[in-house]
Amino acid sequence: DSGVTQTPKHLITATGQRVTLRCSPRSGDLSVYWYQQSLDQGLQFLIQYYNGEERAKGNILERFSAQQFPDLHSELNLSSLELGDSALYFCASSAGGRGLDEQYFGPGTRLTVT
Amino acid sequence: AQRVTQPEKLLSVFKGAPVELKCNYSYSGSPELFWYVQYSRQRLQLLLRHISRESIKGFTADLNKGETSFHLKKPFAQEEDSAMYYCALSANRLAFGKGNQVVVIP
């Protein structure tokens, strides 16, 4: 167990809807990262927050947004959902904000858009 | 831009045979490279990083800047090595390859 928790485990929703995925980092970790894993694209970095501030941005669609709260948990909001958004969404955390830091991954949230 | 390529999606090897997972990267700066592993029903976790120059579970990986490669090797595969392996490059963010599914045949 990495200490990173994600809720919910599974989510099934319809196209056009909006969902929120939640991540709690390991105790003491300041950085949270979000990734999308799909069969064709592999593991894609979406966004990183460090101590409440956005630190790095990857291939995140404009329909998606994230934030990190003062207690360091993070939420990923996905709106106007499309079938292609069906994927496994991982969150990871690390102690610092640097790329050298080992990232600890959560179990993922499986999103199915129907 | 940083990019990681893992050319083989699936690799099947017999127990006791050598394993080599290829990873090539493109990055203009000085790269930091990692291998992450995901065993069945477990989370993605760090296997090794190039700066440590260590062997983990019998796996080693050498950074070859001339060939821009960071191939993962193990001389004798074990059944418990069956997993998904991801090569990753870190600059301002971690970029993953698409992964290699390794199946070790008993």
PDB file of N, CA and C in Angstrom, chain A residues 14 31 40 46 55 91 101 110:
ATOM      1  N   ALA A  14     -22.778   8.967 -17.966  1.00  0.00           N
ATOM      2  CA  ALA A  14     -23.201   9.131 -19.357  1.00  0.00           C
ATOM      3  C   ALA A  14     -22.467  10.283 -20.023  1.00  0.00           C
ATOM      4  N   SER A  31       3.314  17.144  -3.298  1.00  0.00           N
ATOM      5  CA  SER A  31       2.949  17.120  -4.721  1.00  0.00           C
ATOM      6  C   SER A  31       1.913  16.057  -5.014  1.00  0.00           C
ATOM      7  N   ASP A  40      -4.901   2.750 -25.772  1.00  0.00           N
ATOM      8  CA  ASP A  40      -4.169   3.208 -26.952  1.00  0.00           C
ATOM      9  C   ASP A  40      -3.108   4.261 -26.631  1.00  0.00           C
ATOM     10  N   LEU A  46      -1.277  14.353 -16.820  1.00  0.00           N
ATOM     11  CA  LEU A  46      -2.271  15.411 -16.996  1.00  0.00           C
ATOM     12  C   LEU A  46      -1.817  16.708 -16.342  1.00  0.00           C
ATOM     13  N   ARG A  55       1.928  23.162 -10.759  1.00  0.00           N
ATOM     14  CA  ARG A  55       3.382  23.144 -10.991  1.00  0.00           C
ATOM     15  C   ARG A  55       3.715  22.789 -12.441  1.00  0.00           C
ATOM     16  N   CYS A  91      -3.740   8.885  -9.570  1.00  0.00           N
ATOM     17  CA  CYS A  91      -3.098  10.002  -8.919  1.00  0.00           C
ATOM     18  C   CYS A  91      -1.844   9.455  -8.260  1.00  0.00           C
ATOM     19  N   ASP A 101      11.946  13.064  -7.731  1.00  0.00           N
ATOM     20  CA  ASP A 101      11.323  12.416  -6.585  1.00  0.00           C
ATOM     21  C   ASP A 101      10.524  11.194  -7.005  1.00  0.00           C
ATOM     22  N   ARG A 110     -11.492   3.911 -12.128  1.00  0.00           N
ATOM     23  CA  ARG A 110     -11.865   3.496 -13.489  1.00  0.00           C
ATOM     24  C   ARG A 110     -13.142   4.213 -13.883  1.00  0.00           C
TER      25      ARG A 110
END
